[in-house]
mmCIF file of C-alpha atoms and ligand atoms in Angstrom:
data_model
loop_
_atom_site.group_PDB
_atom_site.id
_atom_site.type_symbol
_atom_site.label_atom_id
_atom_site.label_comp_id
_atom_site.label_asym_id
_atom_site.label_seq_id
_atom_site.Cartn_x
_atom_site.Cartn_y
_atom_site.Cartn_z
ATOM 1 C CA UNK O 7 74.913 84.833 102.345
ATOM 2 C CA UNK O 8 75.291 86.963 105.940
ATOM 3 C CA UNK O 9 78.726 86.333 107.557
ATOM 4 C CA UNK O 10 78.491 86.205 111.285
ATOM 5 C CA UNK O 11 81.097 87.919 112.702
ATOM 6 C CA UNK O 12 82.664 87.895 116.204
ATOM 7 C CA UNK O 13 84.754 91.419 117.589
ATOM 8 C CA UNK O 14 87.258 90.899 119.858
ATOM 9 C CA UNK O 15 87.911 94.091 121.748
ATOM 10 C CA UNK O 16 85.212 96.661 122.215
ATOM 11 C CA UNK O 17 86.598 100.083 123.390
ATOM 12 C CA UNK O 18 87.061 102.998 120.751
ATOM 13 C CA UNK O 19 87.081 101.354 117.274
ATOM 14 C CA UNK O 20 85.491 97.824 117.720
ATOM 15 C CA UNK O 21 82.490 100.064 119.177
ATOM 16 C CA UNK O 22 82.645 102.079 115.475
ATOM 17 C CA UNK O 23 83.547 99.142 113.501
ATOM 18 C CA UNK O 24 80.267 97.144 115.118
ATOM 19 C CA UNK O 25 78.137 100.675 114.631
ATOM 20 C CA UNK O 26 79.843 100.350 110.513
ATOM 21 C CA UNK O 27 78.662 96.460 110.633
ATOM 22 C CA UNK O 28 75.713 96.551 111.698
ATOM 23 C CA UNK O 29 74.410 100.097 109.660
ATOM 24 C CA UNK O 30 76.360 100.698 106.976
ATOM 25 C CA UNK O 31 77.508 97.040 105.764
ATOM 26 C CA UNK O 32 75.777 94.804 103.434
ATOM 27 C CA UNK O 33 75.816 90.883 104.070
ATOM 28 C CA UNK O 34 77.376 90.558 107.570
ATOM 29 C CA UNK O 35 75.869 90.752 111.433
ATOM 30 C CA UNK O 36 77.404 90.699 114.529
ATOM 31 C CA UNK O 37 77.132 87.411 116.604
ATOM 32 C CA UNK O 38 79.639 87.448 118.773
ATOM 33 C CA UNK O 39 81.507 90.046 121.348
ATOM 34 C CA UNK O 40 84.412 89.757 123.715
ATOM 35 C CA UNK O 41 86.022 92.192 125.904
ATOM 36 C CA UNK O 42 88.328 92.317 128.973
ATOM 37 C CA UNK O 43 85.760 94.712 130.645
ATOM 38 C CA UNK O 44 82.699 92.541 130.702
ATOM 39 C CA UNK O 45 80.324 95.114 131.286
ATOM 40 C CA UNK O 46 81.645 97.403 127.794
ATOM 41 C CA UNK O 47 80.965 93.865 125.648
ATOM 42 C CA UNK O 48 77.603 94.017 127.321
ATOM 43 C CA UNK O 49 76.772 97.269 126.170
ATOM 44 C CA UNK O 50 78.391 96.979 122.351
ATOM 45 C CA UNK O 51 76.245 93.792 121.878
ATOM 46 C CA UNK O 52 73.296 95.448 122.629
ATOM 47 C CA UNK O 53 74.226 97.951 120.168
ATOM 48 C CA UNK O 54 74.721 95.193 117.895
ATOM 49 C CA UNK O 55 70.968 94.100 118.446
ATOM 50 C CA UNK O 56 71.751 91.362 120.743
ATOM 51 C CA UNK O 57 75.121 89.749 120.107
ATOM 52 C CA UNK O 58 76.176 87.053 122.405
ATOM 53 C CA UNK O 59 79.131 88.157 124.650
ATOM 54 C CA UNK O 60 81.996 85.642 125.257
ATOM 55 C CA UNK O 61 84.343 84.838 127.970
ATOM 56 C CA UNK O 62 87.636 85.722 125.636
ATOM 57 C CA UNK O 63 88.539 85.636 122.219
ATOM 58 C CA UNK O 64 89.461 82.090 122.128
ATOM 59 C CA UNK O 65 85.580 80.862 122.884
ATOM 60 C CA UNK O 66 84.612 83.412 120.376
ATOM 61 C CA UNK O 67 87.162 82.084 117.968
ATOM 62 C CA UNK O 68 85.784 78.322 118.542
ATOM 63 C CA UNK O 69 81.915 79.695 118.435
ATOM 64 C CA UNK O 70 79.947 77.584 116.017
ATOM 65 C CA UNK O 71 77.729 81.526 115.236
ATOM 66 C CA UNK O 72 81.024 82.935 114.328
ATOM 67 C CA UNK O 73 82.019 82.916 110.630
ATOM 68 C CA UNK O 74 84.853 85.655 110.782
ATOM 69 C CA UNK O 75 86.994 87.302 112.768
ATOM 70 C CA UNK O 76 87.390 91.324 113.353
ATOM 71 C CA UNK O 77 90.486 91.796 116.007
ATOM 72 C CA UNK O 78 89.940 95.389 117.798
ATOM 73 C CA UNK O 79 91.737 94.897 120.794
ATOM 74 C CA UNK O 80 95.048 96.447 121.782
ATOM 75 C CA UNK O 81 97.977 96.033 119.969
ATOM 76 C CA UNK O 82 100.062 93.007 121.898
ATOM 77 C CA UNK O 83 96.971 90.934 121.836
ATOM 78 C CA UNK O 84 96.308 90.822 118.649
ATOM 79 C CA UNK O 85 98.825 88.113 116.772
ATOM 80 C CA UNK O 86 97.076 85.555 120.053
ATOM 81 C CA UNK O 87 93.770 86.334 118.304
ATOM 82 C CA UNK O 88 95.067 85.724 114.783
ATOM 83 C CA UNK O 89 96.829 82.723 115.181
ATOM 84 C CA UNK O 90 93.916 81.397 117.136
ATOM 85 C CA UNK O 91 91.727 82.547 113.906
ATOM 86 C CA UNK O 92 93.984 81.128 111.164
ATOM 87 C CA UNK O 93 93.869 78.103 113.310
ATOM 88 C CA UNK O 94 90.114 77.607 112.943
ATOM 89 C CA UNK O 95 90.103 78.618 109.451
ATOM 90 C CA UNK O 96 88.584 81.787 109.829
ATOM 91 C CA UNK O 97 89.193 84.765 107.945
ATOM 92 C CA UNK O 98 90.285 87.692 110.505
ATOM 93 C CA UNK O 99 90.555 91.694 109.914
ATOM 94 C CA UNK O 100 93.416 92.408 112.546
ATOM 95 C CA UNK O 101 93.568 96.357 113.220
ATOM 96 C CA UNK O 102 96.328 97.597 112.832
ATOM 97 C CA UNK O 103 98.939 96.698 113.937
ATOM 98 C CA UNK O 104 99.260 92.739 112.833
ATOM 99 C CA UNK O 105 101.456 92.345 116.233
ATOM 100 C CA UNK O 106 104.248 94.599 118.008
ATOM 101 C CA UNK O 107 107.398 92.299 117.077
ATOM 102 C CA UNK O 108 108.594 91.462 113.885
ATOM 103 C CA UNK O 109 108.566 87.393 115.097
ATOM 104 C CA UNK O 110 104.872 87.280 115.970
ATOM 105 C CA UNK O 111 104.219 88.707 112.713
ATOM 106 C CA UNK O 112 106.345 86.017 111.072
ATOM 107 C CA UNK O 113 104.489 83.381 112.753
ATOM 108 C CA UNK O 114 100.891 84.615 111.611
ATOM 109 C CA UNK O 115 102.789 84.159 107.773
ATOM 110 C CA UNK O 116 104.137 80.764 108.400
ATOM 111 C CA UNK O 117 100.410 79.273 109.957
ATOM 112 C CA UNK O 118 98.685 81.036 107.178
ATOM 113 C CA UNK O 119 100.790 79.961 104.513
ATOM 114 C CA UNK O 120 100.713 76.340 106.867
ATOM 115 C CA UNK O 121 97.103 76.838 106.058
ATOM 116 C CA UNK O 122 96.950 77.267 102.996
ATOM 117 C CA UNK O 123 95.459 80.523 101.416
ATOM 118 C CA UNK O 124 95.096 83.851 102.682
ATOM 119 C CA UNK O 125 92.671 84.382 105.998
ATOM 120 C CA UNK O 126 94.418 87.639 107.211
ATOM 121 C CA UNK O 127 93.742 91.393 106.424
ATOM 122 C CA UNK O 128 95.530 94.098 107.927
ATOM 123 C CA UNK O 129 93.497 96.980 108.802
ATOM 124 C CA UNK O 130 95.398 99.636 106.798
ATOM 125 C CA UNK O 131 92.057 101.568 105.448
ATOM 126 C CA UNK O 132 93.737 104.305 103.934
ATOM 127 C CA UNK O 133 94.221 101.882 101.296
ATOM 128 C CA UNK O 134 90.060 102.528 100.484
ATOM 129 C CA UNK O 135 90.305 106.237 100.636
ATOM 130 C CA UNK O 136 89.730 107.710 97.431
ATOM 131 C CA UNK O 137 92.135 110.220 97.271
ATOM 132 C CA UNK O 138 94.953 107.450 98.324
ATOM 133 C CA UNK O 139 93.198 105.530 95.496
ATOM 134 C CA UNK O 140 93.912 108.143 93.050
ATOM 135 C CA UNK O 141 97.746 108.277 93.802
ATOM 136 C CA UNK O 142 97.733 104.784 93.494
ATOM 137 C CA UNK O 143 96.362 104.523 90.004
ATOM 138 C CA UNK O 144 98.125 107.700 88.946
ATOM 139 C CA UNK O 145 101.913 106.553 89.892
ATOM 140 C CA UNK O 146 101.169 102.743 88.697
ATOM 141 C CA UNK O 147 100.421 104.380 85.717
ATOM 142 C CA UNK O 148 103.444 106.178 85.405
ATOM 143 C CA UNK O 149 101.858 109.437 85.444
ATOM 144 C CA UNK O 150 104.651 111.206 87.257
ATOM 145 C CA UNK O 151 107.317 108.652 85.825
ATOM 146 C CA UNK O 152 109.977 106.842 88.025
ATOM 147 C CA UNK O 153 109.038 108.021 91.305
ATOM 148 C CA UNK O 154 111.925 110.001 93.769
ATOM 149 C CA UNK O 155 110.522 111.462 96.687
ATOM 150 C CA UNK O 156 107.485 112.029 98.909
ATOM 151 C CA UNK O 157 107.047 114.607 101.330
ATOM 152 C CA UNK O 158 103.833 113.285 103.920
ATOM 153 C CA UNK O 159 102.350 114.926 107.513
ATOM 154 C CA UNK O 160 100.550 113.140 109.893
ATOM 155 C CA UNK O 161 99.130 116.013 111.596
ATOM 156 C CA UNK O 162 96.418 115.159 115.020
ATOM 157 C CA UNK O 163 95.069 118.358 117.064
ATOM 158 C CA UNK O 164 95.646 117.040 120.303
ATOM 159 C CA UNK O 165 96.500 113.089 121.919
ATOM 160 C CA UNK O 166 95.964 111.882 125.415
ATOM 161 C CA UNK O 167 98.970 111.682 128.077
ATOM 162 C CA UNK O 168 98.838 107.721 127.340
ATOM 163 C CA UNK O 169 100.558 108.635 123.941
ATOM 164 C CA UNK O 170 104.079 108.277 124.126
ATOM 165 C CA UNK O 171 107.336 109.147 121.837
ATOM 166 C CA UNK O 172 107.100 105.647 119.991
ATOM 167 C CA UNK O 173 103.655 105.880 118.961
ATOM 168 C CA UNK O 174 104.565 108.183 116.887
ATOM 169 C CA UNK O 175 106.352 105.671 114.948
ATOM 170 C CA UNK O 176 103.619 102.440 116.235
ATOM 171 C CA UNK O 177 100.765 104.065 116.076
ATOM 172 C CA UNK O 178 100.425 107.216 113.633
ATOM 173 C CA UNK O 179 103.415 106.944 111.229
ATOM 174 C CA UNK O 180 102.589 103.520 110.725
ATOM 175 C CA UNK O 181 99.711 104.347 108.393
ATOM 176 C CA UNK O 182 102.255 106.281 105.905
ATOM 177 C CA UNK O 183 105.096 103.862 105.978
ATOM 178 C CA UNK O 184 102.192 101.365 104.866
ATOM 179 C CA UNK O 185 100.552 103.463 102.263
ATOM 180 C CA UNK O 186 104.595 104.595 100.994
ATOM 181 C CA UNK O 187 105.043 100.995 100.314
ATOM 182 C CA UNK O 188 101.623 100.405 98.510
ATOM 183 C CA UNK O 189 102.217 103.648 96.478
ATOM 184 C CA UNK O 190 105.579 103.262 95.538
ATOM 185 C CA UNK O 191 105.724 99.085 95.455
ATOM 186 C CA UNK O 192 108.822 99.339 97.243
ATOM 187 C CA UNK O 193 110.428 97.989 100.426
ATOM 188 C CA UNK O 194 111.378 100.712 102.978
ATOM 189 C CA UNK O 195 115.333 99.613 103.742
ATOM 190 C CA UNK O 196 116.374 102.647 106.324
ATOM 191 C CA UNK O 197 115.056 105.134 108.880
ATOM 192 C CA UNK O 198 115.947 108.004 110.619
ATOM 193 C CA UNK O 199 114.379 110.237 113.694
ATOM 194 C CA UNK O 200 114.997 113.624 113.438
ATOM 195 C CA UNK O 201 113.588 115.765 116.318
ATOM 196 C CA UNK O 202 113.282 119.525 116.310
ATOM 197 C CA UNK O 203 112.262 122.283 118.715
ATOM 198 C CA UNK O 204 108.902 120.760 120.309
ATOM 199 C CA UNK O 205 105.820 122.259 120.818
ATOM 200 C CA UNK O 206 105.380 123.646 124.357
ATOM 201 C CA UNK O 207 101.593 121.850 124.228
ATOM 202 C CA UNK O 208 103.474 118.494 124.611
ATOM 203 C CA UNK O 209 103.864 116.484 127.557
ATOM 204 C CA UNK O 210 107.062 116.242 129.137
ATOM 205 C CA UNK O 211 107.548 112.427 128.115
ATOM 206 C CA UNK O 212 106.774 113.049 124.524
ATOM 207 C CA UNK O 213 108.689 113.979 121.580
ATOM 208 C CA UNK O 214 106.684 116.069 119.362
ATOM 209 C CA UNK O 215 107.165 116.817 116.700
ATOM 210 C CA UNK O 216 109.635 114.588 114.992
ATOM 211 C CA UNK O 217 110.792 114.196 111.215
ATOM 212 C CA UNK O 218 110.696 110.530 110.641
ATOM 213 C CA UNK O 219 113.068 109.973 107.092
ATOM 214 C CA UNK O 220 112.769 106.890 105.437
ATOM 215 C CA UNK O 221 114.676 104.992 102.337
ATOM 216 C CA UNK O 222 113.254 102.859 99.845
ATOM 217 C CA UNK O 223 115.240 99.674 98.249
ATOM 218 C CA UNK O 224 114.986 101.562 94.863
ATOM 219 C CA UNK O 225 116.307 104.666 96.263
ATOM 220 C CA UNK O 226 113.117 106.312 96.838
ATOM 221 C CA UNK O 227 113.490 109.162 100.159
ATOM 222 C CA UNK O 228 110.209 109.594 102.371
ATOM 223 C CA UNK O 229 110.120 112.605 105.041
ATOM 224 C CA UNK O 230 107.411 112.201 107.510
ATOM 225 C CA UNK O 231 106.662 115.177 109.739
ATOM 226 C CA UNK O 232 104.393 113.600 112.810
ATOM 227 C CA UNK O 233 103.326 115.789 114.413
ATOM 228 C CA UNK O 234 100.438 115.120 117.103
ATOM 229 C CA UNK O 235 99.659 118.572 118.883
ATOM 230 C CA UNK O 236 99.169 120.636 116.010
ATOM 231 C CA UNK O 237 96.123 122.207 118.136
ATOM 232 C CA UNK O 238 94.263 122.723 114.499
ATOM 233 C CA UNK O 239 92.639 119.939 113.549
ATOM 234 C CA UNK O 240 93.660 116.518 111.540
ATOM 235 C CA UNK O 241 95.509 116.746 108.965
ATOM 236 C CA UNK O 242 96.838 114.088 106.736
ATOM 237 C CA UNK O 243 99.012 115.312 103.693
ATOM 238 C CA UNK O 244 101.069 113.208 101.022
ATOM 239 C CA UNK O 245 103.057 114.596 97.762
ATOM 240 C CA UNK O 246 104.830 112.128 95.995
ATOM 241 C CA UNK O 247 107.148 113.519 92.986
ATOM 242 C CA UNK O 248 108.295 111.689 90.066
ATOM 243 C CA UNK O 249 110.877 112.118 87.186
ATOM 244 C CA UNK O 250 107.906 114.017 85.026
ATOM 245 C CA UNK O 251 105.508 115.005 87.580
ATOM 246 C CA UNK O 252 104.258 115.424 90.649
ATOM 247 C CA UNK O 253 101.118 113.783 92.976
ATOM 248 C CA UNK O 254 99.487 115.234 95.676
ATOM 249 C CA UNK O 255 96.863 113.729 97.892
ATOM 250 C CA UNK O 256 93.178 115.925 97.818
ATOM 251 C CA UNK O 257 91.673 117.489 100.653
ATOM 252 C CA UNK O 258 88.844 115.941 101.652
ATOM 253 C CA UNK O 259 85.860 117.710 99.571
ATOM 254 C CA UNK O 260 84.508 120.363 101.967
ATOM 255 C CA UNK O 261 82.264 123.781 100.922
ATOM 256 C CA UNK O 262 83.958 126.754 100.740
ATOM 257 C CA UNK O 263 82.809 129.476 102.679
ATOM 258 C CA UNK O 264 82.966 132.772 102.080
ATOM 259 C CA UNK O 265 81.931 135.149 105.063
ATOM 260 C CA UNK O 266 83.319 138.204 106.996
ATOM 261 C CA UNK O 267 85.565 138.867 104.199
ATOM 262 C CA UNK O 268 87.456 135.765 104.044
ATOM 263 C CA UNK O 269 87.138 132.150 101.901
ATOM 264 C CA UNK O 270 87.801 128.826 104.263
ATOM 265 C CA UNK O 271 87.076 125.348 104.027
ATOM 266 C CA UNK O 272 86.624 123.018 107.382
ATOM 267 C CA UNK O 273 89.325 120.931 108.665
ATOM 268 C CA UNK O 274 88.039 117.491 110.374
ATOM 269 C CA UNK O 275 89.250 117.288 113.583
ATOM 270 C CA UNK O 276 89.325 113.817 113.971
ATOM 271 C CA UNK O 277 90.452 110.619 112.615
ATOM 272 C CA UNK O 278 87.158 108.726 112.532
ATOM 273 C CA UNK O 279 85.807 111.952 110.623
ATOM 274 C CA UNK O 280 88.839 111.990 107.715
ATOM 275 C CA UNK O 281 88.514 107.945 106.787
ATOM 276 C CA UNK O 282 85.185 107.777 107.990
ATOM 277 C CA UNK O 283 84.141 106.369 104.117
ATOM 278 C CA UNK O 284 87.892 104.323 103.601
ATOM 279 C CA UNK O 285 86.564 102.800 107.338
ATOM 280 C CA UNK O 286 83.162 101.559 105.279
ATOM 281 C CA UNK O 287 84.794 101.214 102.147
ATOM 282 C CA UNK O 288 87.155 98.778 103.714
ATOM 283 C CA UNK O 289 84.795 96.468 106.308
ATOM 284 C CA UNK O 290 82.723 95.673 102.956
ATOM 285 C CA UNK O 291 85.529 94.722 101.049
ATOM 286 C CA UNK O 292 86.626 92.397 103.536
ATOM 287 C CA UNK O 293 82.743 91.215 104.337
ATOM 288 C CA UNK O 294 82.853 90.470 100.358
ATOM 289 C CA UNK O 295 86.264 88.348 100.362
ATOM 290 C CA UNK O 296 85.212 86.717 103.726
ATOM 291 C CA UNK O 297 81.885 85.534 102.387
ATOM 292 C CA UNK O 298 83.805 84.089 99.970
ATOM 293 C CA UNK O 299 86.580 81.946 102.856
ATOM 294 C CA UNK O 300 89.648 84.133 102.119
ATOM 295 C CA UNK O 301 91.198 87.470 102.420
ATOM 296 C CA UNK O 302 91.792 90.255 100.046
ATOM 297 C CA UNK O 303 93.445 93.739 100.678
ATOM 298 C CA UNK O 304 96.603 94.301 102.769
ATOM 299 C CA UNK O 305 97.996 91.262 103.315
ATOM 300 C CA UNK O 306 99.897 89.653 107.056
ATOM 301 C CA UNK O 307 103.039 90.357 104.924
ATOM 302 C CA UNK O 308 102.126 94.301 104.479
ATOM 303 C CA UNK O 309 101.347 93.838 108.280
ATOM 304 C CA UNK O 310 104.814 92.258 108.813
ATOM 305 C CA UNK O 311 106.910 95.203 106.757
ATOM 306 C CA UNK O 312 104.918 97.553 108.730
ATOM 307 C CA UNK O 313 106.109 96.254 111.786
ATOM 308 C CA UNK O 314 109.486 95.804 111.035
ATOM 309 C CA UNK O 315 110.309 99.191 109.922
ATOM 310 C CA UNK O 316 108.252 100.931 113.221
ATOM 311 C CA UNK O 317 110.504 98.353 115.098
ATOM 312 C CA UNK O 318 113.932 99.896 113.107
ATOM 313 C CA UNK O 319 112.134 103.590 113.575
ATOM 314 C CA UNK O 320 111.815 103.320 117.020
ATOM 315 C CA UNK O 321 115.657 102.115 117.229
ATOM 316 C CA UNK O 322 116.166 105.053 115.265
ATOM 317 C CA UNK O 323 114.078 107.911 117.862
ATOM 318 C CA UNK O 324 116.787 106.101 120.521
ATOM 319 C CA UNK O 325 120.012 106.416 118.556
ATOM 320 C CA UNK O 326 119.751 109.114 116.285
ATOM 321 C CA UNK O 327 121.451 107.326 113.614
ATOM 322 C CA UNK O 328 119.780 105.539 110.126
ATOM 323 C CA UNK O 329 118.800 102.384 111.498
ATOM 324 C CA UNK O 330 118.462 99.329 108.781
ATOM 325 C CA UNK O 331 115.505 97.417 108.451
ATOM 326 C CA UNK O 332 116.163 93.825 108.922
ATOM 327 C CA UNK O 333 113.458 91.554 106.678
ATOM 328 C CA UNK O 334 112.947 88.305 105.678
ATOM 329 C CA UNK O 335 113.093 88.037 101.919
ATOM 330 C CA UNK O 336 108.704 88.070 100.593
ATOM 331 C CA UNK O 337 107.619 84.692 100.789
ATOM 332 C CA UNK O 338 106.158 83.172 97.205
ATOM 333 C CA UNK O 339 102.448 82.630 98.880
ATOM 334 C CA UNK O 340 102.747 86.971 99.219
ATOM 335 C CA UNK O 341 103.449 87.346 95.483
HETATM 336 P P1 NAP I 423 90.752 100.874 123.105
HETATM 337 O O1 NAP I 423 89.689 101.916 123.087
HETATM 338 O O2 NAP I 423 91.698 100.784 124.255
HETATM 339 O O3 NAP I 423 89.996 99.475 122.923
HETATM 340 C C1 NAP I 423 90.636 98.227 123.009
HETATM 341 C C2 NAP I 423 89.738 97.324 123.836
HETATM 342 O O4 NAP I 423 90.238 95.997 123.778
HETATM 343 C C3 NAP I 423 89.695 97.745 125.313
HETATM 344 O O5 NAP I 423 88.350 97.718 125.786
HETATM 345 C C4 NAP I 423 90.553 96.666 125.971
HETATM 346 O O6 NAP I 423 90.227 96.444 127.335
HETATM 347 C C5 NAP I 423 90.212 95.471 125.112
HETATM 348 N N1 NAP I 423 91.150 94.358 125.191
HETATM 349 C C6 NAP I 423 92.488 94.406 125.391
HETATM 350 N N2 NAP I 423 92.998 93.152 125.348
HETATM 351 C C7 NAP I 423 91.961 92.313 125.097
HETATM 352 C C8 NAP I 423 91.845 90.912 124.908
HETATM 353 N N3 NAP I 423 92.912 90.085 124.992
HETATM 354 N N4 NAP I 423 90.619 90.379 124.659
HETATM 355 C C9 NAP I 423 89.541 91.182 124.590
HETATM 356 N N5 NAP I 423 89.585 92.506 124.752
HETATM 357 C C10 NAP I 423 90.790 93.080 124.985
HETATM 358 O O7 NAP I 423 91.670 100.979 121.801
HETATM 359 P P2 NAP I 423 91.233 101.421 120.334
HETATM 360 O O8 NAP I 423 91.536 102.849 120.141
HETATM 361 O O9 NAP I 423 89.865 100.913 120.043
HETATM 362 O O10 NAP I 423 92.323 100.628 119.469
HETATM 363 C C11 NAP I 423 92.231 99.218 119.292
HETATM 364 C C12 NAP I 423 93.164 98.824 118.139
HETATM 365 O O11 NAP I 423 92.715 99.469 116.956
HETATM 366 C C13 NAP I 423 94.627 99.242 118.343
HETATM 367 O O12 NAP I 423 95.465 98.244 117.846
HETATM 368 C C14 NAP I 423 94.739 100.513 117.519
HETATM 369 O O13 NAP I 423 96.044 100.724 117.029
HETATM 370 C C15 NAP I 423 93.776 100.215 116.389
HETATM 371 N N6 NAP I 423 93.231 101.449 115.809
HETATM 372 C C16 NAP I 423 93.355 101.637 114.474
HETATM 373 C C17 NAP I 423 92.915 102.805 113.888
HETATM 374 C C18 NAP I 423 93.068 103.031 112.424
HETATM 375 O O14 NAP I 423 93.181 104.186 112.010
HETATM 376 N N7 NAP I 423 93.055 101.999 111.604
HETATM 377 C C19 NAP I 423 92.316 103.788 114.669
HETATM 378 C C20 NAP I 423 92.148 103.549 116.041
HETATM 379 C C21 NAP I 423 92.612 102.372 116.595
HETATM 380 P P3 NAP I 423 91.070 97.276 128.467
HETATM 381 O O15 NAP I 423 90.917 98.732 128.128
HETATM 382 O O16 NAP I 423 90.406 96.881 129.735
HETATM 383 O O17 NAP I 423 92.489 96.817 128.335
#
C-alpha cells in the first residue's frame, strides 16, 4: 500500500522531509503541498514530482489524495493543523514542537483520545538515532543500575539573529528534555536557568550560553549546557551515570585522519548532517504505522511534557529561580 501524504509548511525541513519522502522512503508519495508563500509550495511540489498545491492546510487536511498528515510549518500553527488532522482521522507527524502552550497540547490529547486511538507523532527523531538507541537499551537494561545524573550539550556553530534567548529552551533544549525523559522514563518536575559569561559572537538580545538544570520526579539531576555559537561545528553530547556505571552517547562514526602530524576526526556542522539517518529512520517508521491508520513513536503526551517543561524553563531564564513544572497527571490512553 503507498500512503499519500500532504506537507503543510514548506520552508527548511518540509523541503528535506519531502526530498526524505520521496527518495529515501519506502511505501509513501507526496500528494499534497501547502504553504503561506504560494510560490515556495510551487516549487517543493515539483520537487515532489508533481504534487498538487493547496490553498491552506485545512483543504489539504479535507483532500480526498491525502492519506496522512506531515505538519512542517512554524511552531504556533501547528496544534490548528493537528486538531484539524485528528478530526479527519488522519494520522499526522507534527514537528516538533506539538504546540507552544501547554493547553493546545492538552486539547490535541483530549480529541485524540475523543477519537479513539493514537493518530499523533511528535517529531522527536533523536529517538531513531542509533547511538540514542543504544543508551536506551543499555539503561532499560539496567546496565549502569538506578540511574542519578546526566550531563548533555547542545552545541550549534552559529544561529541566525531570528534566534532568541527562549529558543534555547523551545527550540534546541527541547530535543534533550525529550530524549532525558525517554532515557530515564521519568517526568522532569523542576528547572533552572543558569547563565554565565557569554560569548562575545552573540547578539545583543541573546543569552548564550546558558546552563539549563533540570529535576526528575525520581530524583534524577540533568545539566544542559546550550550553547548555540560555539563557532566549531554541531555538537550534541549526552552522559548519563548510574549507581554501577556510566553511558555515554557515540560520536557519530567518522575516519580518522592522520596528517601533518596530528590524528582528527570531522565534526558535522549541521543539524540535518548529525540526524540525517534518525530523520529517515524516523519518516519510515511513521510511513509503516500510518499505513497501518495509527501512530507509533513519541506520542502527543511526550509532545505535551515537552512543552510544559520549555514553558516552566523559560519562566525559569526570567526569574532565576527553580521553576516547577505544572502537569496533568498521564492519561490511561498514554500508558
Ligand atoms: P521555516 O523554514 O520557517 O519553514 C516553515 C514554513 O511554514 C515557512 O515557509 C512558513 O511560511 C510556513 N508556514 C507558516 N505557517 C503556515 C501555515 N499556517 N500554513 C502553511 N504554511 C505555513 O521553518 P523550519 O526550520 O522548516 O521549521 C519548521 C518546524 O520544524 C518548526 O516547528 C521547527 O521547530 C521544526 N524543526 C524541527 C527540527 C528537528 O530537529 N526535528 C529541525 C528544524 C525544524 P512563512 O515563512 O511565510 O511564515
Amino acid at each position: 500500500m503507498t500512503i499519500r501524504i500532504g506537507v503543510i509548511g514548506t520552508g527548511s525541513i518540509g523541503r528535506e522531509h519531502i526530498e526524505r519522502v520521496t527518495r529515501r522512503t519506502s511505501g509513501a508519495v507526496i500528494s499534497a503541498v501547502t504553504d503561506i508563500d504560494r510560490a515556495l509550495a510551487e516549487k517543493a511540489a515539483g520537487e515532489a514530482g508533481g504534487a498538487r498545491v493547496c490553498a491552506d492546510g485545512a483543504e489539504l487536511i479535507a483532500s480526498a489524495d491525502v492519506d496522512a498528515v506531515l505538519v512542517t510549518s512554524w511552531g504556533p500553527t501547528h496544534a490548528e493543523h493537528v486538531l484539524g488532522a485528528v478530526a479527519a482521522g488522519k494520522p499526522v507527524l507534527c514537528e516538533k514542537p506539538l504546540a507552544t502552550t501547554a493547553e493546545d497540547c492538552l486539547a490535541v490529547m483530549a480529541a485524540e483520545e475523543a477519537y479513539g486511538r493514537r493518530l499523533v507523532q511528535v517529531g522527536f527523531m533523536r529517538r531513531y538515532d542509533t547511538g540514542y538507541r543504544e543508551l536506551k537499551r543499555i539503561i532499560s537494561g539496567g546496565g549502569i543500575g538506578r540511574a542519578l545524573m546526566m550531563h548533555c550539550a547542545h552545541r550549534n556553530r552559529a544561529v541566525p539573529d531570528a534566534y532568541t534567548t527562549d529558543m534555547a529552551v523551545q527550540d534546541s533544549g527541547v530535543h534533550e528534555i525529550d530524549a532525558a525523559r525517554w532515557l530515564l522514563n521519568d517526568e522532569i518536575v523542576s528547572v533552572q536557568v543558569i547563565v554565565p559569561r557569554s560569548t562575545s559572537r552573540r547578539f545583543e538580545h541573546l543569552a548564550d550560553p546558558q546552563f539549563i538544570l533540570f529535576e526528575t520526579a525520581d530524583g534524577v539531576r540533568i545539566d544542559l549546557e546550550v550553547f548555540v555559537n560555539c563557532q566549531y561545528g554541531y555538537d550534541i553530547q549526552c552522559e548519563a551515570i548510574g549507581e554501577k556505571g556510566l553511558i555515554r552517547l557515540p560520536d557519530p562514526a567518522r575516519a580518522q585522519l592522520r596528517a601533518a602530524a596530528r590524528i582528527g576526526t570531522a565534526i558535522d556542522q549541521e543539524w540535518d548532517d548529525r540526524f540525517s539517518a534518525a530523520f529517515d529512520a524516523e519518516l519510515q517508521a511513521w510511513v509503516d504505522s500510518a499505513a497501518a491508520g495509527r501512530a507509533t513513536g513519541p506520542s502527543a503526551w511526550d509532545g505535551y511534557a515537552a512543552t510544559a517543561v520549555s514553558v516552566a524553563a523559560v519562566r525559569a531564564q526570567r526569574s532565576g529561580g527553580v521553576e516547577q513544572v505544572e502537569m496533568v497527571d498521564k492519561p490511561a490512553f498514554y500508558a
